Amino acid sequence: MFAFALPALSALAVENWPQFRGHDATGVVDDPGQLPDTWSATENVAWKTDIPGRGWSSPIVWGDRVFVTTVVNLGEAETPKKGLYFGGNRPEPPSSEHEWIVMCLDLKDGGTLWRKQVRKATPQSSIHLKNSLASETPVTDGEHVYVLFGGVGIYCFDMQGNEVWMRDIAPRKTRYGWGTAASPVLHGDRLYVVNDNEEESYLQAFDKHTGQSIWRTERDEKSNWSTPFIWNNELRTEIVTLGSGQVRSYDLDGHLLWSLTGMSTITIATPYQYRGLLYLSSGYVGDPYRPLYAIRPGGKGDISLEGTETSNASIVWSQPTAAPYNPSTLAYDGIVYVLYDRGLFAAYDAVDGSEIYSKKRIPQGGGYTASPWAYDGKVFCLNEDGKTTMIKAGNEFEVIGSNELSDDDMGMASPAIAGDRLLIRTASRIYCIQN
């Protein structure tokens, strides 16, 4: 087995992308101008590799290895439609046999280094037409890669593809049969998993070396799809979990530190830290209340707003109708950018929450599910048609370019960034974009 040393955090930010939205879950990297801002299905494409089956998990990168998950339907598969719509509920599990697969690609040329089938069976859980059975993004510490398939199991592999341990996860009913999507996270020697469903919700900590359960905290919560966030702030380290019922933050032993009510009825976005504050959002499009919050460290007990309050001792500011539905927000150079599912874009001051500019229409925007990312003074927004619109970072809304992929590329997964390469996963393949 090879030994992989853990680089310093600054190197992690540039060379590795170990989890959903990068090492700090922000989707932002400091870029000296080496990353690409122009591409197509052929231009500035270092390589592209077809991925079988369907999966909306993001690729992750460590060193020269790219990890990705997918599930292959061995029978007839219904093609998902693009856009935001009703009618995608599929309450019964598929009746055909499926294969759950973990793949490792070579970052240099996209070749397959190894491919592991972890299960071959008929699914026991249903999914929304636009969801997949591989929507959870893996996580790695550079020595092992940890893969979660909701309602199936957790799998730990070494970097050469040898299975180290696995733990079954019982399938549970999700709201409207939509399936699962919350990704696992690592901190120290522990792997943390949130499983919010209609039957038995919980937050669980596993020993990352053995897969043994360290603790499990039951949650009075129903189905949600938000990845937890390890908030290492100036006062303590805590595990922040978003829920439609409550936002809850726990200490590293699973004890509740604080909670916050006042989210929308469906919660998907991932929280993150920026300049010492915690930013979180919940914006189901059918609700009148779609809040965006900035929270200071040190909260205790119930920190919820009362009445018409927009701030209190723990909440620095809030915007009651600013949050997006599927994408997470993005904080960059003092501004919080909000990408809305239906092709609108807005900006707020990260310090006081004041509106910098209201919702602007992205030209030929379409539908958006993937979270935006940023580098080199630009914010990038990938729509479901595979088109990425570039918006200039700053106080004025200015579209400065767009990049389109192939007609069969459906963009639902948030991209990964490693060194001078941008990795975009679509329904059909992974592109490695490089100047």
Tab-separated table of C-alpha atoms in Angstrom:
chain	number	residue	atom	x	y	z
A	1	MET	CA	0.000	0.000	0.000
A	2	PHE	CA	1.214	3.482	-0.828
A	3	ALA	CA	1.514	6.068	1.930
A	4	PHE	CA	-0.216	9.379	1.238
A	5	ALA	CA	0.920	12.282	3.376
A	6	LEU	CA	-1.655	14.894	4.271
A	7	PRO	CA	-0.671	18.233	2.698
A	8	ALA	CA	-1.142	21.589	4.366
A	9	LEU	CA	-4.565	23.207	4.076
A	10	SER	CA	-3.327	25.711	1.478
A	11	ALA	CA	-2.209	22.836	-0.734
A	12	LEU	CA	-5.525	21.051	-0.190
A	13	ALA	CA	-7.325	24.079	-1.539
A	14	VAL	CA	-5.291	24.027	-4.743
A	15	GLU	CA	-4.427	20.416	-5.530
A	16	ASN	CA	-7.127	18.268	-3.902
A	17	TRP	CA	-10.913	18.322	-3.798
A	18	PRO	CA	-11.687	15.762	-1.073
A	19	GLN	CA	-15.441	16.207	-0.561
A	20	PHE	CA	-18.588	17.898	-1.828
A	21	ARG	CA	-17.750	21.541	-2.727
A	22	GLY	CA	-14.076	21.121	-1.800
A	23	HIS	CA	-12.097	20.904	1.424
A	24	ASP	CA	-14.005	23.765	3.100
A	25	ALA	CA	-17.404	23.175	1.411
A	26	THR	CA	-17.418	26.665	-0.135
A	27	GLY	CA	-16.871	25.902	-3.821
A	28	VAL	CA	-14.209	28.645	-3.988
A	29	VAL	CA	-10.492	28.435	-4.762
A	30	ASP	CA	-7.773	31.081	-4.887
A	31	ASP	CA	-6.638	30.997	-8.487
A	32	PRO	CA	-3.620	32.784	-9.989
A	33	GLY	CA	-5.227	32.653	-13.425
A	34	GLN	CA	-4.342	29.054	-14.329
A	35	LEU	CA	-7.872	27.654	-14.294
A	36	PRO	CA	-9.886	27.746	-17.524
A	37	ASP	CA	-12.731	30.155	-18.229
A	38	THR	CA	-13.400	28.994	-21.799
A	39	TRP	CA	-14.375	25.505	-22.924
A	40	SER	CA	-16.787	23.422	-24.990
A	41	ALA	CA	-17.254	19.698	-25.612
A	42	THR	CA	-13.922	19.783	-27.487
A	43	GLU	CA	-12.107	23.054	-26.639
A	44	ASN	CA	-9.753	23.017	-23.632
A	45	VAL	CA	-10.768	19.422	-22.911
A	46	ALA	CA	-7.775	17.495	-21.537
A	47	TRP	CA	-9.881	14.342	-21.559
A	48	LYS	CA	-13.444	13.114	-21.223
A	49	THR	CA	-14.514	9.710	-19.959
A	50	ASP	CA	-17.949	8.171	-20.378
A	51	ILE	CA	-19.499	7.028	-17.095
A	52	PRO	CA	-22.037	4.182	-17.262
A	53	GLY	CA	-25.370	4.332	-15.495
A	54	ARG	CA	-26.615	7.360	-13.610
A	55	GLY	CA	-25.222	9.248	-10.628
A	56	TRP	CA	-25.400	12.844	-9.460
A	57	SER	CA	-22.559	12.553	-6.966
A	58	SER	CA	-19.767	15.042	-7.562
A	59	PRO	CA	-16.302	13.770	-8.468
A	60	ILE	CA	-13.632	14.155	-5.794
A	61	VAL	CA	-9.871	14.347	-6.339
A	62	TRP	CA	-6.787	13.410	-4.367
A	63	GLY	CA	-3.381	13.550	-5.993
A	64	ASP	CA	-3.657	11.924	-9.408
A	65	ARG	CA	-6.905	10.079	-8.637
A	66	VAL	CA	-10.505	10.986	-9.353
A	67	PHE	CA	-13.254	9.097	-7.527
A	68	VAL	CA	-16.856	8.898	-8.664
A	69	THR	CA	-19.897	6.714	-8.001
A	70	THR	CA	-22.683	5.506	-10.259
A	71	VAL	CA	-25.520	2.975	-10.405
A	72	VAL	CA	-26.227	1.032	-13.588
A	73	ASN	CA	-29.792	-0.067	-14.344
A	74	LEU	CA	-29.553	-3.441	-16.123
A	75	GLY	CA	-33.132	-3.095	-17.326
A	76	GLU	CA	-35.115	-0.257	-18.898
A	77	ALA	CA	-34.270	3.144	-17.409
A	78	GLU	CA	-36.575	6.159	-17.633
A	79	THR	CA	-34.752	9.237	-18.892
A	80	PRO	CA	-35.006	12.217	-16.497
A	81	LYS	CA	-36.446	15.461	-17.811
A	82	LYS	CA	-34.615	18.724	-17.281
A	83	GLY	CA	-36.046	21.664	-15.354
A	84	LEU	CA	-38.133	22.259	-12.254
A	85	TYR	CA	-41.536	20.566	-12.466
A	86	PHE	CA	-44.131	18.456	-10.699
A	87	GLY	CA	-44.814	14.884	-11.778
A	88	GLY	CA	-41.404	13.358	-11.085
A	89	ASN	CA	-42.519	11.222	-8.130
A	90	ARG	CA	-41.887	7.499	-8.599
A	91	PRO	CA	-43.180	5.932	-5.365
A	92	GLU	CA	-42.260	2.333	-6.232
A	93	PRO	CA	-38.666	1.048	-6.457
A	94	PRO	CA	-37.409	0.040	-9.904
A	95	SER	CA	-38.132	-3.604	-10.698
A	96	SER	CA	-34.949	-4.334	-12.646
A	97	GLU	CA	-31.553	-5.380	-11.340
A	98	HIS	CA	-28.978	-2.624	-10.688
A	99	GLU	CA	-25.222	-2.444	-10.083
A	100	TRP	CA	-23.754	-0.015	-7.510
A	101	ILE	CA	-20.271	0.977	-8.682
A	102	VAL	CA	-17.277	2.979	-7.404
A	103	MET	CA	-14.766	4.151	-10.025
A	104	CYS	CA	-11.256	5.583	-9.772
A	105	LEU	CA	-9.943	7.500	-12.780
A	106	ASP	CA	-6.477	8.794	-13.571
A	107	LEU	CA	-6.467	12.594	-13.342
A	108	LYS	CA	-3.832	12.801	-16.070
A	109	ASP	CA	-5.738	11.058	-18.862
A	110	GLY	CA	-9.136	9.902	-17.550
A	111	GLY	CA	-8.265	6.218	-17.779
A	112	THR	CA	-9.909	3.816	-15.346
A	113	LEU	CA	-7.486	2.806	-12.574
A	114	TRP	CA	-10.023	0.592	-10.862
A	115	ARG	CA	-13.726	-0.129	-10.788
A	116	LYS	CA	-15.525	-1.911	-7.968
A	117	GLN	CA	-19.075	-3.240	-7.960
A	118	VAL	CA	-20.252	-3.138	-4.343
A	119	ARG	CA	-23.736	-4.524	-4.908
A	120	LYS	CA	-25.870	-6.137	-7.597
A	121	ALA	CA	-29.538	-6.342	-6.702
A	122	THR	CA	-33.014	-4.946	-7.243
A	123	PRO	CA	-33.340	-1.593	-5.437
A	124	GLN	CA	-35.399	-1.532	-2.268
A	125	SER	CA	-35.880	2.241	-2.368
A	126	SER	CA	-37.630	4.515	-4.815
A	127	ILE	CA	-36.217	7.742	-6.215
A	128	HIS	CA	-37.565	10.875	-7.867
A	129	LEU	CA	-37.264	10.797	-11.653
A	130	LYS	CA	-34.485	13.414	-11.475
A	131	ASN	CA	-32.648	11.843	-8.540
A	132	SER	CA	-30.235	8.913	-8.771
A	133	LEU	CA	-29.264	5.978	-6.587
A	134	ALA	CA	-25.739	7.474	-6.468
A	135	SER	CA	-26.315	11.092	-5.422
A	136	GLU	CA	-24.074	11.130	-2.329
A	137	THR	CA	-20.567	12.484	-3.014
A	138	PRO	CA	-17.686	10.373	-1.620
A	139	VAL	CA	-15.102	11.808	0.782
A	140	THR	CA	-11.383	11.028	1.167
A	141	ASP	CA	-8.540	11.753	3.579
A	142	GLY	CA	-5.844	10.785	1.066
A	143	GLU	CA	-5.448	7.301	2.548
A	144	HIS	CA	-8.954	5.929	2.058
A	145	VAL	CA	-12.060	6.879	0.144
A	146	TYR	CA	-15.447	6.591	1.851
A	147	VAL	CA	-18.562	5.991	-0.224
A	148	LEU	CA	-22.174	6.220	0.920
A	149	PHE	CA	-25.045	4.767	-1.085
A	150	GLY	CA	-28.263	5.766	0.697
A	151	GLY	CA	-30.352	2.826	1.861
A	152	VAL	CA	-27.586	0.415	0.826
A	153	GLY	CA	-24.362	0.897	2.756
A	154	ILE	CA	-21.090	2.685	3.552
A	155	TYR	CA	-17.925	1.398	1.891
A	156	CYS	CA	-14.307	2.181	2.709
A	157	PHE	CA	-11.623	1.515	0.090
A	158	ASP	CA	-7.906	2.155	0.091
A	159	MET	CA	-6.497	4.171	-2.782
A	160	GLN	CA	-5.801	1.002	-4.798
A	161	GLY	CA	-9.421	-0.153	-4.635
A	162	ASN	CA	-9.167	-2.742	-1.882
A	163	GLU	CA	-12.243	-2.819	0.352
A	164	VAL	CA	-11.257	-2.116	3.961
A	165	TRP	CA	-14.692	-2.273	5.566
A	166	MET	CA	-18.390	-1.855	4.829
A	167	ARG	CA	-21.546	-1.279	6.839
A	168	ASP	CA	-25.075	-1.960	5.648
A	169	ILE	CA	-27.660	0.815	5.861
A	170	ALA	CA	-31.299	-0.210	6.011
A	171	PRO	CA	-33.539	1.396	3.377
A	172	ARG	CA	-36.079	3.880	4.752
A	173	LYS	CA	-39.000	5.693	3.213
A	174	THR	CA	-38.240	9.215	2.060
A	175	ARG	CA	-40.673	12.044	1.423
A	176	TYR	CA	-42.685	11.315	-1.728
A	177	GLY	CA	-40.228	8.486	-2.438
A	178	TRP	CA	-37.591	10.974	-3.614
A	179	GLY	CA	-34.584	8.995	-2.365
A	180	THR	CA	-31.428	10.211	-0.615
A	181	ALA	CA	-28.604	12.672	-1.347
A	182	ALA	CA	-26.799	13.880	1.845
A	183	SER	CA	-23.065	13.159	1.560
A	184	PRO	CA	-20.775	11.907	4.361
A	185	VAL	CA	-18.107	14.134	5.933
A	186	LEU	CA	-14.815	13.433	7.712
A	187	HIS	CA	-13.243	15.039	10.758
A	188	GLY	CA	-10.267	13.598	12.593
A	189	ASP	CA	-10.720	9.846	12.933
A	190	ARG	CA	-14.480	9.937	12.437
A	191	LEU	CA	-16.866	9.685	9.538
A	192	TYR	CA	-20.209	11.452	10.048
A	193	VAL	CA	-23.439	10.522	8.274
A	194	VAL	CA	-26.871	12.175	8.442
A	195	ASN	CA	-29.818	9.994	7.485
A	196	ASP	CA	-33.026	12.034	7.517
A	197	ASN	CA	-36.075	10.105	6.317
A	198	GLU	CA	-39.746	9.493	7.108
A	199	GLU	CA	-39.183	6.619	9.551
A	200	GLU	CA	-36.047	6.913	11.679
A	201	SER	CA	-33.750	9.920	11.290
A	202	TYR	CA	-30.327	10.113	12.914
A	203	LEU	CA	-26.805	11.525	12.915
A	204	GLN	CA	-24.134	8.849	13.327
A	205	ALA	CA	-20.378	8.871	13.896
A	206	PHE	CA	-18.232	5.970	12.696
A	207	ASP	CA	-14.614	5.103	13.358
A	208	LYS	CA	-13.080	5.778	9.948
A	209	HIS	CA	-10.489	3.010	10.402
A	210	THR	CA	-12.869	0.180	11.293
A	211	GLY	CA	-16.393	1.342	10.447
A	212	GLN	CA	-17.533	0.686	14.013
A	213	SER	CA	-20.265	2.985	15.313
A	214	ILE	CA	-19.002	5.439	17.941
A	215	TRP	CA	-22.327	7.095	18.667
A	216	ARG	CA	-25.723	7.646	17.113
A	217	THR	CA	-28.060	10.521	17.926
A	218	GLU	CA	-31.727	10.222	17.003
A	219	ARG	CA	-33.215	13.229	15.225
A	220	ASP	CA	-36.817	14.424	15.436
A	221	GLU	CA	-36.697	15.237	11.753
A	222	LYS	CA	-38.148	14.094	8.448
A	223	SER	CA	-36.595	13.763	4.995
A	224	ASN	CA	-33.911	16.252	4.005
A	225	TRP	CA	-31.055	16.210	1.530
A	226	SER	CA	-28.482	18.574	3.053
A	227	THR	CA	-24.883	17.452	3.609
A	228	PRO	CA	-23.696	18.200	7.189
A	229	PHE	CA	-20.885	20.679	7.800
A	230	ILE	CA	-18.033	20.488	10.305
A	231	TRP	CA	-17.827	24.052	11.621
A	232	ASN	CA	-14.380	24.633	13.095
A	233	ASN	CA	-14.827	28.153	14.467
A	234	GLU	CA	-12.950	30.342	16.920
A	235	LEU	CA	-14.780	28.853	19.913
A	236	ARG	CA	-15.250	25.146	19.152
A	237	THR	CA	-15.775	22.485	16.495
A	238	GLU	CA	-19.373	21.457	15.842
A	239	ILE	CA	-21.456	19.457	13.377
A	240	VAL	CA	-24.107	21.596	11.695
A	241	THR	CA	-27.083	19.744	10.214
A	242	LEU	CA	-29.827	21.462	8.265
A	243	GLY	CA	-33.406	20.245	8.557
A	244	SER	CA	-36.818	21.493	7.575
A	245	GLY	CA	-37.973	21.165	11.154
A	246	GLN	CA	-34.846	22.645	12.697
A	247	VAL	CA	-31.240	23.444	12.033
A	248	ARG	CA	-29.333	21.570	14.731
A	249	SER	CA	-25.702	21.848	15.724
A	250	TYR	CA	-24.021	19.097	17.747
A	251	ASP	CA	-20.708	18.752	19.525
A	252	LEU	CA	-18.333	16.014	18.398
A	253	ASP	CA	-19.980	13.561	20.792
A	254	GLY	CA	-23.436	14.051	19.346
A	255	HIS	CA	-24.850	16.367	22.031
A	256	LEU	CA	-27.077	19.208	20.870
A	257	LEU	CA	-25.496	22.666	21.170
A	258	TRP	CA	-28.122	24.885	19.538
A	259	SER	CA	-31.127	24.741	17.248
A	260	LEU	CA	-32.944	27.083	14.889
A	261	THR	CA	-36.495	26.848	13.567
A	262	GLY	CA	-37.752	28.762	10.575
A	263	MET	CA	-36.610	26.852	7.492
A	264	SER	CA	-38.650	26.054	4.385
A	265	THR	CA	-40.497	22.741	4.100
A	266	ILE	CA	-37.759	21.124	1.974
A	267	THR	CA	-34.069	21.623	2.778
A	268	ILE	CA	-31.255	20.690	0.383
A	269	ALA	CA	-28.415	23.247	0.452
A	270	THR	CA	-25.157	22.690	2.348
A	271	PRO	CA	-23.973	25.160	5.030
A	272	TYR	CA	-20.452	26.604	5.064
A	273	GLN	CA	-18.214	29.046	6.921
A	274	TYR	CA	-16.973	32.358	5.551
A	275	ARG	CA	-14.885	34.884	7.476
A	276	GLY	CA	-15.908	33.403	10.804
A	277	LEU	CA	-19.669	33.248	10.182
A	278	LEU	CA	-21.878	30.284	9.291
A	279	TYR	CA	-24.086	30.683	6.225
A	280	LEU	CA	-27.109	28.472	5.707
A	281	SER	CA	-30.222	28.513	3.563
A	282	SER	CA	-33.479	26.702	2.852
A	283	GLY	CA	-35.538	27.766	-0.127
A	284	TYR	CA	-38.268	25.424	-1.325
A	285	VAL	CA	-39.838	27.281	-4.249
A	286	GLY	CA	-43.394	26.609	-3.085
A	287	ASP	CA	-42.966	28.331	0.287
A	288	PRO	CA	-43.386	32.033	1.067
A	289	TYR	CA	-40.569	31.816	3.664
A	290	ARG	CA	-37.191	30.918	2.111
A	291	PRO	CA	-34.549	32.142	4.579
A	292	LEU	CA	-30.852	32.853	4.234
A	293	TYR	CA	-28.939	33.245	7.537
A	294	ALA	CA	-25.521	34.373	8.743
A	295	ILE	CA	-24.766	33.002	12.224
A	296	ARG	CA	-21.975	33.832	14.672
A	297	PRO	CA	-20.207	31.154	16.752
A	298	GLY	CA	-21.124	30.280	20.318
A	299	GLY	CA	-24.878	29.754	20.118
A	300	LYS	CA	-26.642	27.850	22.895
A	301	GLY	CA	-30.157	26.439	23.067
A	302	ASP	CA	-32.864	27.801	20.803
A	303	ILE	CA	-31.485	30.698	18.740
A	304	SER	CA	-34.602	31.133	16.566
A	305	LEU	CA	-35.823	34.564	15.543
A	306	GLU	CA	-39.051	35.826	17.053
A	307	GLY	CA	-41.799	37.745	15.298
A	308	THR	CA	-40.392	40.158	12.739
A	309	GLU	CA	-36.802	39.925	13.965
A	310	THR	CA	-34.082	39.575	11.353
A	311	SER	CA	-31.207	39.283	13.827
A	312	ASN	CA	-30.490	38.444	17.479
A	313	ALA	CA	-27.551	37.561	19.708
A	314	SER	CA	-26.625	34.565	17.545
A	315	ILE	CA	-27.991	35.511	14.119
A	316	VAL	CA	-26.014	38.354	12.546
A	317	TRP	CA	-28.519	38.858	9.748
A	318	SER	CA	-31.195	37.067	7.775
A	319	GLN	CA	-33.066	37.545	4.523
A	320	PRO	CA	-36.496	35.859	4.766
A	321	THR	CA	-37.041	35.187	1.043
A	322	ALA	CA	-33.519	35.110	-0.432
A	323	ALA	CA	-32.615	31.393	-0.387
A	324	PRO	CA	-32.389	29.110	-3.432
A	325	TYR	CA	-33.977	25.657	-3.566
A	326	ASN	CA	-31.413	23.148	-4.878
A	327	PRO	CA	-28.096	25.052	-5.206
A	328	SER	CA	-26.067	26.095	-2.184
A	329	THR	CA	-25.153	29.776	-1.947
A	330	LEU	CA	-21.610	31.027	-2.508
A	331	ALA	CA	-19.582	33.594	-0.534
A	332	TYR	CA	-16.760	35.248	-2.463
A	333	ASP	CA	-14.833	38.486	-1.902
A	334	GLY	CA	-17.300	39.827	0.655
A	335	ILE	CA	-20.479	38.989	-1.267
A	336	VAL	CA	-22.959	36.132	-0.917
A	337	TYR	CA	-24.191	35.083	-4.351
A	338	VAL	CA	-27.488	33.256	-4.771
A	339	LEU	CA	-28.251	31.103	-7.817
A	340	TYR	CA	-31.939	30.232	-8.154
A	341	ASP	CA	-33.255	27.080	-9.821
A	342	ARG	CA	-35.139	28.972	-12.509
A	343	GLY	CA	-32.196	30.986	-13.784
A	344	LEU	CA	-32.162	34.048	-11.537
A	345	PHE	CA	-29.114	35.427	-9.723
A	346	ALA	CA	-28.794	37.836	-6.776
A	347	ALA	CA	-26.095	39.223	-4.478
A	348	TYR	CA	-26.005	40.232	-0.791
A	349	ASP	CA	-23.380	41.826	1.416
A	350	ALA	CA	-21.773	39.026	3.451
A	351	VAL	CA	-21.273	41.285	6.497
A	352	ASP	CA	-24.719	42.819	7.013
A	353	GLY	CA	-26.963	40.970	4.538
A	354	SER	CA	-28.001	44.096	2.651
A	355	GLU	CA	-29.059	43.561	-0.938
A	356	ILE	CA	-26.347	44.477	-3.453
A	357	TYR	CA	-28.517	43.652	-6.430
A	358	SER	CA	-31.880	41.938	-6.662
A	359	LYS	CA	-32.753	38.913	-8.799
A	360	LYS	CA	-31.361	39.214	-12.316
A	361	ARG	CA	-32.259	36.918	-15.176
A	362	ILE	CA	-29.364	34.840	-16.532
A	363	PRO	CA	-29.652	35.006	-20.338
A	364	GLN	CA	-30.953	31.681	-21.690
A	365	GLY	CA	-30.413	30.331	-18.214
A	366	GLY	CA	-32.765	27.365	-18.011
A	367	GLY	CA	-32.892	25.224	-14.864
A	368	TYR	CA	-30.167	24.982	-12.202
A	369	THR	CA	-29.463	22.236	-9.666
A	370	ALA	CA	-25.653	22.235	-9.344
A	371	SER	CA	-24.132	24.706	-6.894
A	372	PRO	CA	-22.085	27.620	-8.276
A	373	TRP	CA	-18.312	27.871	-7.887
A	374	ALA	CA	-15.808	30.712	-8.128
A	375	TYR	CA	-12.233	31.571	-9.019
A	376	ASP	CA	-10.272	34.325	-10.748
A	377	GLY	CA	-12.916	36.994	-10.062
A	378	LYS	CA	-15.680	34.994	-11.724
A	379	VAL	CA	-18.732	33.057	-10.521
A	380	PHE	CA	-19.642	30.011	-12.618
A	381	CYS	CA	-23.191	28.637	-12.907
A	382	LEU	CA	-23.797	25.253	-14.590
A	383	ASN	CA	-27.345	24.626	-15.786
A	384	GLU	CA	-29.055	21.323	-16.462
A	385	ASP	CA	-28.391	21.627	-20.206
A	386	GLY	CA	-24.634	21.555	-19.555
A	387	LYS	CA	-24.181	25.280	-20.192
A	388	THR	CA	-21.992	27.254	-17.794
A	389	THR	CA	-22.585	31.014	-17.505
A	390	MET	CA	-19.767	33.190	-16.131
A	391	ILE	CA	-20.759	36.201	-14.028
A	392	LYS	CA	-18.230	38.834	-13.014
A	393	ALA	CA	-17.781	38.982	-9.250
A	394	GLY	CA	-18.611	42.393	-7.817
A	395	ASN	CA	-21.377	44.872	-7.101
A	396	GLU	CA	-22.849	44.899	-10.618
A	397	PHE	CA	-24.502	42.002	-12.404
A	398	GLU	CA	-22.458	41.364	-15.537
A	399	VAL	CA	-22.454	38.202	-17.636
A	400	ILE	CA	-19.005	37.846	-19.211
A	401	GLY	CA	-19.274	34.579	-21.108
A	402	SER	CA	-20.772	31.121	-21.439
A	403	ASN	CA	-19.537	27.628	-22.262
A	404	GLU	CA	-21.650	24.789	-23.674
A	405	LEU	CA	-21.090	21.036	-23.757
A	406	SER	CA	-22.766	18.311	-25.858
A	407	ASP	CA	-26.503	17.985	-26.367
A	408	ASP	CA	-26.623	14.758	-24.317
A	409	ASP	CA	-24.918	16.388	-21.316
A	410	MET	CA	-27.325	16.972	-18.421
A	411	GLY	CA	-25.685	18.935	-15.586
A	412	MET	CA	-26.893	18.128	-12.072
A	413	ALA	CA	-23.626	17.486	-10.188
A	414	SER	CA	-21.482	20.260	-8.724
A	415	PRO	CA	-18.003	20.314	-10.344
A	416	ALA	CA	-14.631	19.665	-8.701
A	417	ILE	CA	-11.412	21.684	-9.007
A	418	ALA	CA	-7.889	20.292	-8.720
A	419	GLY	CA	-4.784	22.296	-9.538
A	420	ASP	CA	-5.329	23.839	-12.964
A	421	ARG	CA	-8.143	21.435	-13.872
A	422	LEU	CA	-11.913	21.701	-13.667
A	423	LEU	CA	-13.888	18.453	-13.550
A	424	ILE	CA	-17.493	18.579	-14.732
A	425	ARG	CA	-19.694	15.518	-14.366
A	426	THR	CA	-22.757	15.241	-16.592
A	427	ALA	CA	-25.321	12.504	-17.122
A	428	SER	CA	-23.079	10.911	-19.746
A	429	ARG	CA	-19.464	11.557	-18.813
A	430	ILE	CA	-16.806	13.451	-16.878
A	431	TYR	CA	-14.912	16.275	-18.580
A	432	CYS	CA	-11.473	17.381	-17.465
A	433	ILE	CA	-11.214	21.042	-18.548
A	434	GLN	CA	-7.740	22.559	-18.719
A	435	ASN	CA	-6.162	25.483	-20.545
